[in-house]
mmCIF file of N, CA and C in Angstrom:
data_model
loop_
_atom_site.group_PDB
_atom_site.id
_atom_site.type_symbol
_atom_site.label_atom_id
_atom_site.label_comp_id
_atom_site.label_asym_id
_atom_site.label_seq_id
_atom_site.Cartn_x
_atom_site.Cartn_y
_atom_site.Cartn_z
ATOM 1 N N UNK A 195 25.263 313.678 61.580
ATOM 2 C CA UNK A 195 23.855 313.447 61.898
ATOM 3 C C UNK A 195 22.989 314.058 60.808
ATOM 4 N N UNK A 196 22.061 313.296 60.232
ATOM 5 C CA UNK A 196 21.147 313.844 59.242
ATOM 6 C C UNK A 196 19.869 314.417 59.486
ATOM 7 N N UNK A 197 19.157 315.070 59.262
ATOM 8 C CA UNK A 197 18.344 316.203 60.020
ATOM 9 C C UNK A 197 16.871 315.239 59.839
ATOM 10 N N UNK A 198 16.258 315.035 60.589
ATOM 11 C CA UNK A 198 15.035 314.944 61.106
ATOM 12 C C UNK A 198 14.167 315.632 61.634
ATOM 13 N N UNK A 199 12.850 315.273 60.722
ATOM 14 C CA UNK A 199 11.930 316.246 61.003
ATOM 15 C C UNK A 199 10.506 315.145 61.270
ATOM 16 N N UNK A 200 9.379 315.704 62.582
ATOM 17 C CA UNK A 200 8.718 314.652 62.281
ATOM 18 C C UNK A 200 6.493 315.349 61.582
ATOM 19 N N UNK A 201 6.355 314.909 61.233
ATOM 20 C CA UNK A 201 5.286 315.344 60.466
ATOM 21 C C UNK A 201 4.153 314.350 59.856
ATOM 22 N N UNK A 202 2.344 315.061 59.157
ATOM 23 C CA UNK A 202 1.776 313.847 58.785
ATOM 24 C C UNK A 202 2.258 313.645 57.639
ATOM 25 N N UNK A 203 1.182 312.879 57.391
ATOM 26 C CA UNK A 203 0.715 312.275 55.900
ATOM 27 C C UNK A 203 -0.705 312.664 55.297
ATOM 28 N N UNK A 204 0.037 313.867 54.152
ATOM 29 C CA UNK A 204 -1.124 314.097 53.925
ATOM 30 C C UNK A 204 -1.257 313.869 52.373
ATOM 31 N N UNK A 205 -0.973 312.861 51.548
ATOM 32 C CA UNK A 205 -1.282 312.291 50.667
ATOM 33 C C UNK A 205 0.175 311.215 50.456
ATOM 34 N N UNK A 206 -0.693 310.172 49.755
ATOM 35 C CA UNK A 206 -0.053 309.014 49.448
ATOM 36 C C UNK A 206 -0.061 308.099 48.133
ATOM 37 N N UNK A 207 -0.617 309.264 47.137
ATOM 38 C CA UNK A 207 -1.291 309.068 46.226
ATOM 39 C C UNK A 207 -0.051 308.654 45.328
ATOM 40 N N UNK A 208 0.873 308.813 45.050
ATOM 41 C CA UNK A 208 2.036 308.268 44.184
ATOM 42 C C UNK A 208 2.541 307.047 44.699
ATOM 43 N N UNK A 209 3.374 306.498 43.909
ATOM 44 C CA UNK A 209 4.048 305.153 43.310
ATOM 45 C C UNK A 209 5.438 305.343 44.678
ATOM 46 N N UNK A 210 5.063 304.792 46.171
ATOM 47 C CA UNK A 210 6.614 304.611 46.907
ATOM 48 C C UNK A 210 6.901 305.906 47.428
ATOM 49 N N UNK A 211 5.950 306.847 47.057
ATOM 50 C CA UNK A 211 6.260 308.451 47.872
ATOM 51 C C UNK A 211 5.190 308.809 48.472
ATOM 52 N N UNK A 212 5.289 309.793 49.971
ATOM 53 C CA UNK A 212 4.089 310.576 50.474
ATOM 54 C C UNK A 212 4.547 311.694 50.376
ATOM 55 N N UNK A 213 3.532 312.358 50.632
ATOM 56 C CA UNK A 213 3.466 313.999 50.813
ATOM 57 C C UNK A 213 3.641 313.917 52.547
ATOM 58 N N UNK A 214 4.250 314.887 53.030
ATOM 59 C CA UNK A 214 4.588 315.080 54.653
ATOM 60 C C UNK A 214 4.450 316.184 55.098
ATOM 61 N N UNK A 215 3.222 316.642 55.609
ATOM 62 C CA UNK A 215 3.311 318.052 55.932
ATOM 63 C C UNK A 215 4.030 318.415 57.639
ATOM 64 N N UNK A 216 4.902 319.387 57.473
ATOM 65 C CA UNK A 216 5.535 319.556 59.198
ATOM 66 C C UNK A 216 5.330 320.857 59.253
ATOM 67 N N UNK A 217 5.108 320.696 60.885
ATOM 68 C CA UNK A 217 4.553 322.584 61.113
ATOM 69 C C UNK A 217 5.810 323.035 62.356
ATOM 70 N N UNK A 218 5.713 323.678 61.528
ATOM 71 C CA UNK A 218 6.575 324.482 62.622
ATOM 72 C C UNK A 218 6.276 326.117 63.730
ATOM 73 N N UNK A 219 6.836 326.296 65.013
ATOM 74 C CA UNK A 219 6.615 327.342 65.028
ATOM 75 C C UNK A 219 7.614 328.360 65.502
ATOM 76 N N UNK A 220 7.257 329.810 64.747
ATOM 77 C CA UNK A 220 8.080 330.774 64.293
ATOM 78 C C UNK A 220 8.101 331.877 65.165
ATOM 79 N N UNK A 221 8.924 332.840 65.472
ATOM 80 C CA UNK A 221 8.230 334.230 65.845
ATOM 81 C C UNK A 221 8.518 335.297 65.414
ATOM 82 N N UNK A 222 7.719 336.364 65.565
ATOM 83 C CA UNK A 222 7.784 337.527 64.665
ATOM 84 C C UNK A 222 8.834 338.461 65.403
ATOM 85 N N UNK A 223 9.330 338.943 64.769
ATOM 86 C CA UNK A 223 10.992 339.660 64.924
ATOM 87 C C UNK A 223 10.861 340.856 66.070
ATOM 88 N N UNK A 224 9.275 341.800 64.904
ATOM 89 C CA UNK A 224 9.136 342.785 65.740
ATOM 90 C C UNK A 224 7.956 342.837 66.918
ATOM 91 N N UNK A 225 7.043 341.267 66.838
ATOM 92 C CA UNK A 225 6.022 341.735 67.609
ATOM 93 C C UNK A 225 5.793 340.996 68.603
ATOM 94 N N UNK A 226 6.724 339.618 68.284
ATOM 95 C CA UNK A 226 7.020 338.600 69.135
ATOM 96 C C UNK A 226 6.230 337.431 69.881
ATOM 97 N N UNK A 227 4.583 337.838 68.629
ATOM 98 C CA UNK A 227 3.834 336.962 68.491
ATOM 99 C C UNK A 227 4.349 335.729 67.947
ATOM 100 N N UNK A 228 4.049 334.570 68.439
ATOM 101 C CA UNK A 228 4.183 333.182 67.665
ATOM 102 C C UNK A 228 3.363 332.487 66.659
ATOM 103 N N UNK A 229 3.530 332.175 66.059
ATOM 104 C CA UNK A 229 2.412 331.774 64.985
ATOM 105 C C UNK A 229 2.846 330.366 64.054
ATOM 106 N N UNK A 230 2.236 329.926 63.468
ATOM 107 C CA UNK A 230 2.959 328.670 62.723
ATOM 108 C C UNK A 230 3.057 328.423 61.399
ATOM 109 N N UNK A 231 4.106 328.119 61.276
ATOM 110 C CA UNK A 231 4.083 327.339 59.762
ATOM 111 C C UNK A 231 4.184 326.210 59.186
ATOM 112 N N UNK A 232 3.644 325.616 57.778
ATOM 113 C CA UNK A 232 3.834 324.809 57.364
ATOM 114 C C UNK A 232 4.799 324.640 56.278
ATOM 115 N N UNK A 233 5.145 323.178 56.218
ATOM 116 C CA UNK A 233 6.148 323.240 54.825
ATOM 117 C C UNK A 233 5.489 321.471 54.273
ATOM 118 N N UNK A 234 5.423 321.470 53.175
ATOM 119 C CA UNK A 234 5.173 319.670 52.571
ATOM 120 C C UNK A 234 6.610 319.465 51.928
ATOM 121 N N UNK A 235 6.986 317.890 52.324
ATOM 122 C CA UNK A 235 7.704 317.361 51.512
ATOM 123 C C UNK A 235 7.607 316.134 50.827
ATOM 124 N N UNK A 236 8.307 315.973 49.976
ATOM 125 C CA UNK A 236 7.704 314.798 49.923
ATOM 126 C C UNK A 236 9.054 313.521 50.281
ATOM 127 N N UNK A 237 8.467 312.291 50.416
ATOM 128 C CA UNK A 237 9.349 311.518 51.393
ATOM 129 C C UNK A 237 9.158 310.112 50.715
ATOM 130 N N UNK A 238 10.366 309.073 50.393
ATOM 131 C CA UNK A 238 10.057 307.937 50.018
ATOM 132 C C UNK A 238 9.787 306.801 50.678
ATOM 133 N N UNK A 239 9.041 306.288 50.579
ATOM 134 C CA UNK A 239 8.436 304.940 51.313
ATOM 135 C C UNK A 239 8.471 303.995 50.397
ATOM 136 N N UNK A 240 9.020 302.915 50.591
ATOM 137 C CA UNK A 240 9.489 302.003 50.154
ATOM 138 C C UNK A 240 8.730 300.814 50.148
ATOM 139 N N UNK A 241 8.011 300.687 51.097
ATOM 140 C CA UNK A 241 6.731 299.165 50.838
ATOM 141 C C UNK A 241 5.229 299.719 51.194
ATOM 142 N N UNK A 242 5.462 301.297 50.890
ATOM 143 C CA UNK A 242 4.075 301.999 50.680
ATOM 144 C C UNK A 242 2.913 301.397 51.608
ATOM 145 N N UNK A 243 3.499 301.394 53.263
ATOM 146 C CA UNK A 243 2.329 300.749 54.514
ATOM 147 C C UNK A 243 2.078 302.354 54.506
ATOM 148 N N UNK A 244 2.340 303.914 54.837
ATOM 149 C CA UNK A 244 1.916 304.752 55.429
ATOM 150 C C UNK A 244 0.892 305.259 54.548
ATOM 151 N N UNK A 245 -0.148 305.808 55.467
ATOM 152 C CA UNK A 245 -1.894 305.850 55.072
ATOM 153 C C UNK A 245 -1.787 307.739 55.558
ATOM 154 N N UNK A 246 -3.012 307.966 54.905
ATOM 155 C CA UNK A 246 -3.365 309.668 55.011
ATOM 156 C C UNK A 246 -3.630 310.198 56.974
ATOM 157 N N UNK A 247 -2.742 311.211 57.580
ATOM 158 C CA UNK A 247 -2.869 310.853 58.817
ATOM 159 C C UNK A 247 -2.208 310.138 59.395
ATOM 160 N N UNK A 248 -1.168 309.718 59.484
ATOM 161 C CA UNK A 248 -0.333 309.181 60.326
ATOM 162 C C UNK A 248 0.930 310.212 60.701
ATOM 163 N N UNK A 249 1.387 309.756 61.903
ATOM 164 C CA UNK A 249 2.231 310.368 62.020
ATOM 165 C C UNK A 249 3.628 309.853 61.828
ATOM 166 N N UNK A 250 4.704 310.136 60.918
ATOM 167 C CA UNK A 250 5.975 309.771 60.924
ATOM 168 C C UNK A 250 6.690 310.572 61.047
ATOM 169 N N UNK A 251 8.169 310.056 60.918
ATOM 170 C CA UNK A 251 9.833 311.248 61.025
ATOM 171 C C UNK A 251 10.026 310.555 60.093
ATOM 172 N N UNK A 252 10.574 311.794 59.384
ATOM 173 C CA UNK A 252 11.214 311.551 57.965
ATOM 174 C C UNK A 252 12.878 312.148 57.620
ATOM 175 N N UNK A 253 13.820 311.666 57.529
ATOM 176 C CA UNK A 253 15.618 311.798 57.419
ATOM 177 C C UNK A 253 15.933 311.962 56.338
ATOM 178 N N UNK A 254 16.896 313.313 56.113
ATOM 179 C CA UNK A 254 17.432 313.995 55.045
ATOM 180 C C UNK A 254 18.014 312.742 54.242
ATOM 181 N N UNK A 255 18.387 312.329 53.289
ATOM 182 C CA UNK A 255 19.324 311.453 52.650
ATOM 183 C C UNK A 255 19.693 311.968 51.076
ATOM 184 N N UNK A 256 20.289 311.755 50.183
ATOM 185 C CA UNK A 256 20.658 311.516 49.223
ATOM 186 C C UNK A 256 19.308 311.800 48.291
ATOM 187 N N UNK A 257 19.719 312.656 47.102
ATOM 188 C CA UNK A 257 18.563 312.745 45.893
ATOM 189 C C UNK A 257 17.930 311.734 45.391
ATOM 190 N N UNK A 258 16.368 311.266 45.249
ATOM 191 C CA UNK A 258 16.136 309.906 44.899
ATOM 192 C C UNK A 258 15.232 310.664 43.404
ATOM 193 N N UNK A 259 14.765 311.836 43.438
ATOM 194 C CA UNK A 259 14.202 312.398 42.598
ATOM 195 C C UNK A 259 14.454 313.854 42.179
ATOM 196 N N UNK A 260 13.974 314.721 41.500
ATOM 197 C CA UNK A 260 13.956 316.010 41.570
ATOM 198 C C UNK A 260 13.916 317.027 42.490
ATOM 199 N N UNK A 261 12.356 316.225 43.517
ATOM 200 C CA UNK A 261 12.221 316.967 44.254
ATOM 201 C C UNK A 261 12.186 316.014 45.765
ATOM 202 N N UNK A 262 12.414 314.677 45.711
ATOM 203 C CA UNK A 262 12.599 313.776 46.756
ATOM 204 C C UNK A 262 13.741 313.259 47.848
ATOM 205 N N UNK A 263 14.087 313.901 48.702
ATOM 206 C CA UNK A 263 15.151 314.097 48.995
ATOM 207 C C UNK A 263 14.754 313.117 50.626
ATOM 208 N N UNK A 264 13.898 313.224 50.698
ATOM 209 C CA UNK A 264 13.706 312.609 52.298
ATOM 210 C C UNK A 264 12.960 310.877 52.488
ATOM 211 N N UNK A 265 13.168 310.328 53.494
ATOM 212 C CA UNK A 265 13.055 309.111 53.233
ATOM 213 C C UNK A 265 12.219 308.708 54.846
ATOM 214 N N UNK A 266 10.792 307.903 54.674
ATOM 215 C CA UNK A 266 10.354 307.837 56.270
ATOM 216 C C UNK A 266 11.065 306.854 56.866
ATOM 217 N N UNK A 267 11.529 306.893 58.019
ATOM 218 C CA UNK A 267 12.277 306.534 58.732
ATOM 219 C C UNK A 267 11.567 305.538 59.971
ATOM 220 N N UNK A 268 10.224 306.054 60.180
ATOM 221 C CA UNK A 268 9.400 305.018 61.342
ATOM 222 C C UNK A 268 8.134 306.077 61.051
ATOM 223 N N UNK A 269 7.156 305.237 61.517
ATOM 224 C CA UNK A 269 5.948 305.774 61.979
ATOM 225 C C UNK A 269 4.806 305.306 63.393
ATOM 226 N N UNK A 270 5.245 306.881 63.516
ATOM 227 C CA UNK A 270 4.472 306.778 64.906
ATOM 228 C C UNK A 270 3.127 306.173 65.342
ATOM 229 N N UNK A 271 2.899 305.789 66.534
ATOM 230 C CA UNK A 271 1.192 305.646 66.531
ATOM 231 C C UNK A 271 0.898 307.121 67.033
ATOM 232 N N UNK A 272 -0.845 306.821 66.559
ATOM 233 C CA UNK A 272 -1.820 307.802 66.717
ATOM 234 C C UNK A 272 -2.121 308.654 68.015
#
């Protein structure tokens, strides 16, 4: 099984790739407050339909670039 994560779109500005920001949340070891984080990846799209703000899941796959490793898989509605 390949790991899925689901997250927006927060730029789409390149050639077949978005930016995907996913938040996650964490907790602190010693205080056991929760709090959140973010991570961007970036993700390939292939007939370049996903727009700034949407929501998709994006699946680990195979190196397509340096730093492009993930590929959107569907996108959600709003």
């Amino acid at each position: 099984m390949k790991n899925r994560l689901k997250g927006v779109v927060v730029s789409n500005k390149m050639d077949k790739t978005v930016v995907v920001e996913v938040e996650r949340v964490k907790k602190h070891p010693r205080f056991q407050k929760r709090y959140k984080v973010h991570k961007k990846y970036k993700a390939h799209d292939e007939k370049g339909e996903c727009n700034i703000g949407d929501k998709v899941v994006i699946e680990e796959g195979r190196p397509m670039s340096k730093e492009k490793k993930w590929k959107v898989i569907k996108e959600q509605s709003k």
